[in-house]
Coordinates of C-alpha atoms and ligand atoms in Angstrom, one line a residue:
Chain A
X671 CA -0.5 19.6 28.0
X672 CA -1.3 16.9 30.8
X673 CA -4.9 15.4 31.0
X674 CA -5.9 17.2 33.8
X675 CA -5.3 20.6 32.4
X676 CA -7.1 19.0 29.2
X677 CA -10.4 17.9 31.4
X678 CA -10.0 21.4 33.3
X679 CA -10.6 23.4 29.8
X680 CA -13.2 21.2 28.8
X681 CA -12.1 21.3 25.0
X682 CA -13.7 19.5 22.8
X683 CA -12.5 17.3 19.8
X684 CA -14.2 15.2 17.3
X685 CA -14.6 11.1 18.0
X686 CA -15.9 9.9 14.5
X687 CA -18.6 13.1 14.6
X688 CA -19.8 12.5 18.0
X689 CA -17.9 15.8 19.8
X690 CA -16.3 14.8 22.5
X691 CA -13.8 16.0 25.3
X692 CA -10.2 15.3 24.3
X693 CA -9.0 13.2 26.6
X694 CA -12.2 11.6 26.6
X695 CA -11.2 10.9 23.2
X696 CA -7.7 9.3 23.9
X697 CA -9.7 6.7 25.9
X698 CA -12.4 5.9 23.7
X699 CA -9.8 4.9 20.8
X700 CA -8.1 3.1 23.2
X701 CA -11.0 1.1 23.6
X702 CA -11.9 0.4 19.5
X703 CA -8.7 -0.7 19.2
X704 CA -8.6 -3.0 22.5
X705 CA -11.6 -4.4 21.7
X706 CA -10.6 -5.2 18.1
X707 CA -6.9 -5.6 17.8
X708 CA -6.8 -9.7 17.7
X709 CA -9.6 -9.6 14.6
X710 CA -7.8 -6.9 13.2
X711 CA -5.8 -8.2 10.6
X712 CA -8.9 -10.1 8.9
X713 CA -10.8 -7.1 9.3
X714 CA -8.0 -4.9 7.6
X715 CA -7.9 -7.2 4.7
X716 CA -11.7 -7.1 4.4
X717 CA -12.0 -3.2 4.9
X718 CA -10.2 -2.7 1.5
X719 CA -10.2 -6.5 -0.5
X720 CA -6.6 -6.1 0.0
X721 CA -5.4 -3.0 -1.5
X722 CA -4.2 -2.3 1.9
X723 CA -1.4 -4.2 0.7
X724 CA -0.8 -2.3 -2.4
X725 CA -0.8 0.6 -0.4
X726 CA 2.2 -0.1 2.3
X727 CA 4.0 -1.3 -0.7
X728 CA 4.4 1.5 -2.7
X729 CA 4.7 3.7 0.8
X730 CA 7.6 1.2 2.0
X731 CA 9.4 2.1 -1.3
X732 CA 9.1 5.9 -1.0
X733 CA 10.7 5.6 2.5
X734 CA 13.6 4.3 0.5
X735 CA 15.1 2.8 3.5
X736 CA 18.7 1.7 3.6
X737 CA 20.4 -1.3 6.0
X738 CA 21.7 0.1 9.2
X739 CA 19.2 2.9 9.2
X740 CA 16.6 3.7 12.2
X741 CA 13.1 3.4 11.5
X742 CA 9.9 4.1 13.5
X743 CA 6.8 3.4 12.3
X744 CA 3.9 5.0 14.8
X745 CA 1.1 3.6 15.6
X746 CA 2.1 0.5 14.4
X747 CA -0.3 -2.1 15.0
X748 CA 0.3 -5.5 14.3
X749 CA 3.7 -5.0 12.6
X750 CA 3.2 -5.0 8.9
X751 CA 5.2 -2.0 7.9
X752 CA 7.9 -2.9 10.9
X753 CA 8.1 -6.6 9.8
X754 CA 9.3 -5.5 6.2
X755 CA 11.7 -2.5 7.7
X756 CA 13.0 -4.8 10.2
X757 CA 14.4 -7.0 6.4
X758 CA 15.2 -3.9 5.1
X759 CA 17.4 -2.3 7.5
X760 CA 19.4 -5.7 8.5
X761 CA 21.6 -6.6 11.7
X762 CA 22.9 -3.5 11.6
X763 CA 19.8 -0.9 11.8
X764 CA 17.3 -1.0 14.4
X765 CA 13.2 -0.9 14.2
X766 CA 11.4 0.7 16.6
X767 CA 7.3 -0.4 16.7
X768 CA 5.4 2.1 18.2
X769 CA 1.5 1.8 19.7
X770 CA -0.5 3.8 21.9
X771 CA -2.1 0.7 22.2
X772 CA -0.5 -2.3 24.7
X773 CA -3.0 -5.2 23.5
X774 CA -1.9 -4.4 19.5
X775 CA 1.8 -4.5 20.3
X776 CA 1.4 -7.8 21.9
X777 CA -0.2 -9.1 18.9
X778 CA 2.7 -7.5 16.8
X779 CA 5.1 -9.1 19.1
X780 CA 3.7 -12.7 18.4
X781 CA 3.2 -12.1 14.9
X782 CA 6.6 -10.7 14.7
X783 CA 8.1 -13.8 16.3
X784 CA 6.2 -16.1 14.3
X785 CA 7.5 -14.2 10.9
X786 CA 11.1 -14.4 11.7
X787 CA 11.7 -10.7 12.5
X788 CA 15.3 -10.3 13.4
X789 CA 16.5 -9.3 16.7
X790 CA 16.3 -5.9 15.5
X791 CA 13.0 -4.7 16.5
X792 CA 11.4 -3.0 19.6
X793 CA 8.6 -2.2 20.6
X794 CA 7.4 0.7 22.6
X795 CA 3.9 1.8 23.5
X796 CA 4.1 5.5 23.2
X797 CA 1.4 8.1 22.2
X798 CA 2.1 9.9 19.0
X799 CA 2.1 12.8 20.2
X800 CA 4.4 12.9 22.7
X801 CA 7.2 10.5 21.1
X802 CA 9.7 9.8 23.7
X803 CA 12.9 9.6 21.6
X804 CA 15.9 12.2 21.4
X805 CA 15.9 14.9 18.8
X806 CA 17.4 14.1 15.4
X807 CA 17.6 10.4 16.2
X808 CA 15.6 8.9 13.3
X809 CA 15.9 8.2 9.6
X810 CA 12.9 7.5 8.6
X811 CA 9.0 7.9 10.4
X812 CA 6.2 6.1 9.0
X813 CA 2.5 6.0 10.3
X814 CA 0.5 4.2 8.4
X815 CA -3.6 4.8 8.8
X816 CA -3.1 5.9 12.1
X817 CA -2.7 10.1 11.7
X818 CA -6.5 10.1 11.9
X819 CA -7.0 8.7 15.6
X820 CA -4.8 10.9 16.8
X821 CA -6.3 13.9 18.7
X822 CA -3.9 16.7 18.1
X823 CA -2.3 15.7 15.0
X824 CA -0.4 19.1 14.3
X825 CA 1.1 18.2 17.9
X826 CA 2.1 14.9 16.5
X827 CA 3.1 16.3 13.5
X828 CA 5.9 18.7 15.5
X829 CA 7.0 15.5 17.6
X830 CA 7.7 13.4 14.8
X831 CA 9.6 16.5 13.0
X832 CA 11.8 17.1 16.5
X833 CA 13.0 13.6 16.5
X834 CA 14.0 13.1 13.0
X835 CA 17.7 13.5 12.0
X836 CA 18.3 16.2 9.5
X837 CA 17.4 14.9 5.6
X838 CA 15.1 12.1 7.9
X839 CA 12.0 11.8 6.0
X840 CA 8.2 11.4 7.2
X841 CA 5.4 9.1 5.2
X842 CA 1.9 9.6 6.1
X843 CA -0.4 7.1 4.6
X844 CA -4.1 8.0 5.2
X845 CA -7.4 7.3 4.1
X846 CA -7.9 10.9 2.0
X847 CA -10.8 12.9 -0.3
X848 CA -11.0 10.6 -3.0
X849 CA -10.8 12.7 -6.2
X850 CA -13.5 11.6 -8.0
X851 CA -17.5 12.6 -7.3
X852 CA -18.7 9.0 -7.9
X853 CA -15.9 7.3 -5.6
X854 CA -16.8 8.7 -3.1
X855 CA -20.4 8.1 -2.9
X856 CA -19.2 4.6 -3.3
X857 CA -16.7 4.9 -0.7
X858 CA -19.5 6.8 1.6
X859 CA -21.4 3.4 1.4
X860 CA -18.8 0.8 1.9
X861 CA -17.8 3.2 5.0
X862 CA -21.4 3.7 6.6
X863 CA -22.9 1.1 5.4
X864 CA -21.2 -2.1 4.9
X865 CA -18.0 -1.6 6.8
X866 CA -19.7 -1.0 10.2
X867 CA -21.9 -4.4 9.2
X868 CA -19.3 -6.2 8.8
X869 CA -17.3 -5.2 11.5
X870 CA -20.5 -6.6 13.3
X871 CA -20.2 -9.9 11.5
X872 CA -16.8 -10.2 11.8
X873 CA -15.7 -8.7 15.4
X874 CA -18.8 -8.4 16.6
X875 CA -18.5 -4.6 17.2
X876 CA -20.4 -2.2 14.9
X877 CA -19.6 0.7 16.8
X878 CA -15.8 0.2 16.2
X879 CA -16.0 0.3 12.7
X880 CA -18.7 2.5 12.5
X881 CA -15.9 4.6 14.0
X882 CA -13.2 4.0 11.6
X883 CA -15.6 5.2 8.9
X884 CA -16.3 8.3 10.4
X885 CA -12.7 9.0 11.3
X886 CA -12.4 8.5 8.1
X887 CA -14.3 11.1 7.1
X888 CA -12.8 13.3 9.7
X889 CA -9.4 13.1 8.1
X890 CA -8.1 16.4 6.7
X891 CA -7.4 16.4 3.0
X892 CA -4.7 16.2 0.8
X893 CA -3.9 19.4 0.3
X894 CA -4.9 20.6 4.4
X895 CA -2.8 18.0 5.5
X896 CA 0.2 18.7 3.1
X897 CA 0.3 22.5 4.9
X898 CA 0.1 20.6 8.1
X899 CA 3.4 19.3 7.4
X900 CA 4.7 22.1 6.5
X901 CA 3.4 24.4 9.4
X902 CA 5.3 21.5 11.9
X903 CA 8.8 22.8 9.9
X904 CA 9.3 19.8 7.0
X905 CA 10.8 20.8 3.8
X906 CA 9.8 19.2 -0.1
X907 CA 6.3 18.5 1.1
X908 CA 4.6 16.1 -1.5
X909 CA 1.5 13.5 -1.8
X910 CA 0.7 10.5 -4.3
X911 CA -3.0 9.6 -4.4
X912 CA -4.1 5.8 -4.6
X913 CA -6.7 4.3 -5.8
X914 CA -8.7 7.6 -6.8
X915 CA -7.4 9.3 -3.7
X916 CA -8.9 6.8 -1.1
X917 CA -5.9 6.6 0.1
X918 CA -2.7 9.1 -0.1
X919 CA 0.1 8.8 1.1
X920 CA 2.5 12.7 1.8
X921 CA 6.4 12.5 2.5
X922 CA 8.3 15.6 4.0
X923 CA 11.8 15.9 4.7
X924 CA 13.2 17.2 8.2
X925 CA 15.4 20.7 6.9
Chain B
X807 CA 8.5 9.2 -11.0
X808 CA 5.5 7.8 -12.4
X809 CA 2.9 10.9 -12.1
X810 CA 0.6 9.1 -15.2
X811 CA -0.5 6.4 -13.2
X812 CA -1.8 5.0 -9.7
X813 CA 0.9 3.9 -7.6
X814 CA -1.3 1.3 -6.4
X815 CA -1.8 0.2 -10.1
X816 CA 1.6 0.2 -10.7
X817 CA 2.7 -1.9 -7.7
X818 CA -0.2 -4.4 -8.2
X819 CA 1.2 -5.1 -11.5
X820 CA 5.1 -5.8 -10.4
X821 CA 4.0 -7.5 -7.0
X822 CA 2.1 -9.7 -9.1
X823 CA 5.4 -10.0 -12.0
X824 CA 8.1 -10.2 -9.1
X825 CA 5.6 -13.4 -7.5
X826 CA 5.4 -15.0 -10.6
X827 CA 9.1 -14.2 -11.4
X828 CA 10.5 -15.1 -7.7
X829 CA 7.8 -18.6 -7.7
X830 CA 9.4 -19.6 -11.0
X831 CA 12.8 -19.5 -9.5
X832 CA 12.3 -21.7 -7.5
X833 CA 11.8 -24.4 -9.5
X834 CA 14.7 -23.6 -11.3
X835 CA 17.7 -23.6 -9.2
X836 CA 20.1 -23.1 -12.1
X837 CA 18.3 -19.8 -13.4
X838 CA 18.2 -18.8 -9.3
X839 CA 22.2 -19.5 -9.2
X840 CA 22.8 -17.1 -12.0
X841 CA 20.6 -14.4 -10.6
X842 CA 22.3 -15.0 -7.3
X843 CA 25.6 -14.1 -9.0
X844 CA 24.0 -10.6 -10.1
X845 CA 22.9 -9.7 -6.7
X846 CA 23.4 -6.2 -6.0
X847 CA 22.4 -5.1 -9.8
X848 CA 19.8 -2.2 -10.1
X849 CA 18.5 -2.2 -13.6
X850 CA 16.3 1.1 -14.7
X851 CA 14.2 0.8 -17.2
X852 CA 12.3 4.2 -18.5
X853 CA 9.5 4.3 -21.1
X854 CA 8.9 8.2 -22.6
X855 CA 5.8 7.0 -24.2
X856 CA 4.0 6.0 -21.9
X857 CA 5.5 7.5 -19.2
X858 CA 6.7 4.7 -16.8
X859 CA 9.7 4.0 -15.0
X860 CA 10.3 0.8 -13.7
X861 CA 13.4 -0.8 -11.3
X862 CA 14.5 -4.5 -11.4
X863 CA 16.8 -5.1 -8.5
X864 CA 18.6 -8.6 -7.8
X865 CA 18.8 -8.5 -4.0
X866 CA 21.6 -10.2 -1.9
X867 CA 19.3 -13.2 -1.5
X868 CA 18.9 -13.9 -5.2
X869 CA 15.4 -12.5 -5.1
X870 CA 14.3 -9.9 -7.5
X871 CA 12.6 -7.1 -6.5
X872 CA 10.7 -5.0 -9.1
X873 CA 9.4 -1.6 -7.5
X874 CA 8.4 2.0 -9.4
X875 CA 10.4 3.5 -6.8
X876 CA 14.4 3.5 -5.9
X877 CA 16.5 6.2 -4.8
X878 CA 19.5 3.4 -5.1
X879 CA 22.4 4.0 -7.6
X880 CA 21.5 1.8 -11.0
X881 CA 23.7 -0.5 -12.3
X882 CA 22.2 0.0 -15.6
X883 CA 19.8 2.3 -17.1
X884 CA 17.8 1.7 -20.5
X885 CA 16.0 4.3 -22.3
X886 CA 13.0 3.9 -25.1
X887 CA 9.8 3.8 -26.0
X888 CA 7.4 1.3 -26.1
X889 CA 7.6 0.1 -29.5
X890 CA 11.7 -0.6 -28.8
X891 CA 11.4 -2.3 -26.1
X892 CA 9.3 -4.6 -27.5
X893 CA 11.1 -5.2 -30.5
X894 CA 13.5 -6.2 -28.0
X895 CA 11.2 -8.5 -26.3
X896 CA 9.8 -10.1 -29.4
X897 CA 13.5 -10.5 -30.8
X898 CA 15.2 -13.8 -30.9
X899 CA 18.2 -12.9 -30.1
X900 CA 17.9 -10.5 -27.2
X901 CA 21.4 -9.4 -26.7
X902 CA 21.7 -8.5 -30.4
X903 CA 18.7 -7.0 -30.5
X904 CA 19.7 -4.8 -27.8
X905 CA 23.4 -3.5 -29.3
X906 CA 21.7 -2.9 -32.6
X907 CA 18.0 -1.3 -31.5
X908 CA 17.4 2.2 -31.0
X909 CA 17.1 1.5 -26.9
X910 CA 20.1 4.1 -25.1
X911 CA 22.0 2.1 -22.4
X912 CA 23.5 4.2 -19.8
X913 CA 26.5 2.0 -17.9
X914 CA 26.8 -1.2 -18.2
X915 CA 25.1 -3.6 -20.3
X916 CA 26.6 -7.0 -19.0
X917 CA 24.1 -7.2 -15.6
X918 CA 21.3 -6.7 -18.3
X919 CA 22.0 -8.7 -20.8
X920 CA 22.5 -11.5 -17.9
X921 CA 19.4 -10.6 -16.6
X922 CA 17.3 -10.8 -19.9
X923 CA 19.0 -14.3 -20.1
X924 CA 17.9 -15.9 -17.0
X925 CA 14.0 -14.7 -17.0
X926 CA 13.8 -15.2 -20.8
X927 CA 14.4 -18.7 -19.8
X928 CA 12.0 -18.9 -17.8
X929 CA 8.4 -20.3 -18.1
X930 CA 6.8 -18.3 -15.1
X931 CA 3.0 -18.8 -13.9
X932 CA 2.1 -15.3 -14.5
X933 CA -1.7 -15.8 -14.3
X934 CA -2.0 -17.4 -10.3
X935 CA -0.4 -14.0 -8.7
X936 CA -1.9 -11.5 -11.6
X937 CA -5.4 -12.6 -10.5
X938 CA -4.7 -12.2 -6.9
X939 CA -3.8 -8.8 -6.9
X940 CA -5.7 -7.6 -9.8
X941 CA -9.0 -9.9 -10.1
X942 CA -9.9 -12.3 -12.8
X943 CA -10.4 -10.3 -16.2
X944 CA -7.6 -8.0 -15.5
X945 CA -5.6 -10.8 -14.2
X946 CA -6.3 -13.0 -16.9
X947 CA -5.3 -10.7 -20.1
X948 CA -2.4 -9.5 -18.5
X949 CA -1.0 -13.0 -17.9
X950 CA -1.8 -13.4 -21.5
X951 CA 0.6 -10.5 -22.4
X952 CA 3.4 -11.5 -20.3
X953 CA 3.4 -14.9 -21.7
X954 CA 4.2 -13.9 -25.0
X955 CA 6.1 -11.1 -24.4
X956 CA 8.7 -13.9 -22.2
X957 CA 8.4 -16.2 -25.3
X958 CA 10.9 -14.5 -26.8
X959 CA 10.5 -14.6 -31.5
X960 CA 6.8 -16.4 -31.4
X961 CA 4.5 -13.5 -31.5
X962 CA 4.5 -11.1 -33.9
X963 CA 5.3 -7.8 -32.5
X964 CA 3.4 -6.2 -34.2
X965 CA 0.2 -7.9 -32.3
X966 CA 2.2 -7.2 -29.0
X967 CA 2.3 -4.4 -29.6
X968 CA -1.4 -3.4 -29.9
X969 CA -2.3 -5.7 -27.1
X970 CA 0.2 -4.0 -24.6
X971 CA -0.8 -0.6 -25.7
X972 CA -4.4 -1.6 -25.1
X973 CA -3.7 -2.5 -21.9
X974 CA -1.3 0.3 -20.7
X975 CA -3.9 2.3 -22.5
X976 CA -7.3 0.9 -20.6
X977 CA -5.6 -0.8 -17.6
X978 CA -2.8 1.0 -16.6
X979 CA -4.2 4.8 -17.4
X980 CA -5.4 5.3 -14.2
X981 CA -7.7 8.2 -13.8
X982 CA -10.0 7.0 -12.1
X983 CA -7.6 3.9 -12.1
X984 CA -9.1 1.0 -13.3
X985 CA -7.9 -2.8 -12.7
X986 CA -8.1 -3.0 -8.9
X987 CA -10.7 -0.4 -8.5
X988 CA -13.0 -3.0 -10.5
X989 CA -12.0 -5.7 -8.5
X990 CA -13.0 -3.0 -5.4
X991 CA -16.4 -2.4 -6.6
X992 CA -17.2 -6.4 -7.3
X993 CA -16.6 -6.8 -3.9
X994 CA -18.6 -3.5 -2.6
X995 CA -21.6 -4.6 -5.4
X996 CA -22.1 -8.2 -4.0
X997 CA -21.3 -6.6 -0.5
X998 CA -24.8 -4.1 -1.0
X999 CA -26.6 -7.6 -2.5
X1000 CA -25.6 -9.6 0.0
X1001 CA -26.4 -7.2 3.3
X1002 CA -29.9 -6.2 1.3
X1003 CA -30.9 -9.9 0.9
X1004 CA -30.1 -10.0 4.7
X1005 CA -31.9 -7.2 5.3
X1006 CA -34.9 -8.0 3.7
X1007 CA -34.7 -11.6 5.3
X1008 CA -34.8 -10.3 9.1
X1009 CA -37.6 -8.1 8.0
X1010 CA -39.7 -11.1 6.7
X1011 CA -38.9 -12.8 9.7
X1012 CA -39.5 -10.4 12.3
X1013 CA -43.1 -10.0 10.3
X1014 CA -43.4 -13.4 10.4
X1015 CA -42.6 -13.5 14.6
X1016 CA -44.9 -10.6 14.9
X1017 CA -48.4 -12.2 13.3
X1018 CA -47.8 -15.6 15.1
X1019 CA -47.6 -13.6 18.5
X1020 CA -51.0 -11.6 17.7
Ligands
SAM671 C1 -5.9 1.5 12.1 S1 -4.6 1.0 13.1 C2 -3.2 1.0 12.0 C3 -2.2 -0.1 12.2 C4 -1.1 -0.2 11.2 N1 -0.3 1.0 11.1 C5 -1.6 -0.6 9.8 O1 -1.5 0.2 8.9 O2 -2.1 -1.7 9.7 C6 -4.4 2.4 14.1 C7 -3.4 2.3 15.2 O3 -3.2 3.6 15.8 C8 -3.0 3.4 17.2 N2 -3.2 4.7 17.8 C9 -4.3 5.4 18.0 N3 -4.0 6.6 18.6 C10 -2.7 6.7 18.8 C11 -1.8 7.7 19.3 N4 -2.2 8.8 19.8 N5 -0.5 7.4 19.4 C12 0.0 6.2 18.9 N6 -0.8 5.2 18.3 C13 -2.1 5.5 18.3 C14 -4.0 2.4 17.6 O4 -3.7 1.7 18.8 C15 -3.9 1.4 16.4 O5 -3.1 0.4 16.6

């Protein structure tokens, strides 16, 4: 579906829970992340007192990735995930960054660089949705807290599932329901309260973070996504909740 | 797979073991030489009660890697429960210990005994990367734990025992989980002071602005 066609039917989708028209949409995350992308790594570390770390951990080792294996991770961002995959799959696999997002894959690059990535990575600023890679070409897709931004995400979904070779698998890590009554009042206030305040602190844009926190709250759950990935054709559909369910992070295997 | 616990748990734990491990190597390039030679070794080790699977890989650069998760071929497999492998870890002679306890070894036992060897050796600052990932009080007791666990014959097991279990028991049980989600709500707690006392500042001063401008 192109944008015009999109802007034609006037459908709607959700930014944070303002509704707004979709392609609307695609520019306006554009924007939070452009306006944010060089603060963001102190503002990830922030938003969860470092868990975030914990988090990519454990999701790197369910990818199980092997050397000379292919790896995407979408919606990249800086490069954590594709910093770690780029030691994992050595000289002779390859890395491919992906961002919708030009001004995050420029930080990537530099950070990249400075880590001592091998020559094995590439980036390429694509849009989730509409991955522009040859069917069954991948090992392994990760996207990392990025599912949520993206507008059709059972469109997504399908894309990843086309390009992955057969027995590829997929890791989704999300912010998800967290399982327990009490977390997530907590979590409500830490999202609407203090994140969005610190974002203004810190990056000097509420309204990003405000944003994050609502997307947040947009996110399907654990079990909606998990038939998501199903209904876009993966096989041995499964999810691990962290930290109370916060987070999650679901793997599916291409059939 | 570890279904008992948070995976986020879990891995702050061994992140925070492989540091202090990896940091203590270091300083000891003898002990890093010998681990260098095992490179390649994938040693399993999988507690029934609790339930907890753990992988101790030496990777090509001497490193070792512990992770809750592999899908690589092990070397080495041991089986047990708690109790034996602490016996194990209390023992003074490890390797013994290890032929005669009740511990099932699938494949082969060489790679572990070498491994057992080199960190036993060791002296690692446990307590520096424990407190990083899991905050002070958790941090603190489980450097404790380690500590006597790697000084192989002085503690009694018997009080190892008890101490582990408590803290597998109240740290590691993890619904809701516990060590870092404390450390999560410090931060959130002093968070709601802090942007209250703020709060209540500007309001002061914009009462204050207000009655000097009438
Ligand atoms: C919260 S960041 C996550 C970055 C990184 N994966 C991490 O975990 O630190 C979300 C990223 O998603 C990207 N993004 C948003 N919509 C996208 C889309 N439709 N396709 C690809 N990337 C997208 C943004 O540019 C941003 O870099």
């Amino acid at each position: 579906m192109t944008d015009k066609t999109n802007a034609e039917s006037g459908e709607t989708t959700h930014f944070g829970f303002e509704t707004v028209n979709k392609n609307q949409k695609e520019s306006l995350v554009r924007g939070v992340f452009d306006s944010v992308a060089s603060r963001y790594d102190v503002m990830n570390d922030l938003m969860s007192a470092g868990i975030h770390r914990l988090w990519k951990r454990f999701t790197i080792e369910l990818s199980a990735v092997r050397p000379g294996q292919t790896v995407l991770d979408i919606a990249g961002g800086t490069g954590d995930l594709a910093a770690k995959f780029s030691h994992l799959v050595g000289d002779d696999g390859q890395v491919l960054l992906a961002d919708i997002n030009d001004s995050m894959l420029k930080v990537g690059r530099d950070r990249l660089l400075d880590s001592g990535a091998v020559g094995n990575l590439h980036m390429v600023q694509c849009d989730a949705q509409m991955l522009p890679f040859p069917d069954a070409s991948i090992d392994c897709i990760t996207i990392a807290f990025g599912l949520r931004n993206v507008t059709d995400k059972d469109m997504a979904l399908r894309s990843m599932e086309r390009i992955l070779k057969p027995g590829g698998r997929l890791l989704v890590l999300e912010f998800s329901k967290p399982v327990n009554p009490v977390l997530e009042k907590i979590y409500d206030t830490y999202s609407f309260r203090i994140l969005p305040m610190m974002g203004q602190l810190i990056a000097n844009d509420a309204d990003s973070y405000r944003y994050l926190a609502e997307s947040i709250r947009k996110h399907p759950d654990q079990e909606t996504l998990l038939g998501m990935m199903e209904d876009a054709g993966l096989v041995n559909c499964e999810y691990h909740n962290m930290t109370g369910g916060i987070v999650a992070v679901h793997r599916g295997i291409k059939a | 797979m570890n279904t008992d616990h948070d995976p986020a748990v879990i891995t702050a734990v061994l992140m925070a073991a492989e540091g202090a491990i990896n940091r203590s190597l270091e300083l000891d390039p003898a002990s890093a030489r010998d681990l260098t030679d095992l490179s390649g070794t994938v040693l399993a080790v999988e507690c029934w009660a609790p339930a907890l699977e753990i992988f101790a890989i030496v990777e090509a650069d001497g490193q070792l890697h512990l992770t809750s998760y592999s899908e690589q071929p092990c070397s080495v497999r041991v089986r047990g429960g708690l109790s034996d492998f602490l016996t194990l870890a209390t023992a003074e002679d490890p390797a013994v210990t290890l032929i005669n306890s009740d511990l099932e070894i699938i494949g082969n036992s060489a790679p572990l005994i070498a491994l057992q060897t080199i960190v036993a050796k060791m002296q690692p600052d446990w307590e520096a990367p424990l407190v990083e990932v899991l905050g002070d009080v958790a941090g603190h007791q489980l450097a404790n734990l380690l500590r006597q666990i790697f000084r192989w014959g002085q503690t009694s097991s018997q009080s190892l025992r008890r101490q582990l279990s408590e803290f597998i028991l109240e740290e590691g049980r993890l619904s809701p989980p516990a060590a870092e989600l404390e450390y999560f709500y410090q931060e959130i707690d002093t968070l709601v002071l802090k942007v209250d006392r703020l709060e209540s500042r500007l309001k002061r001063l914009a009462h204050r602005v207000d009655n000097q401008i009438q």
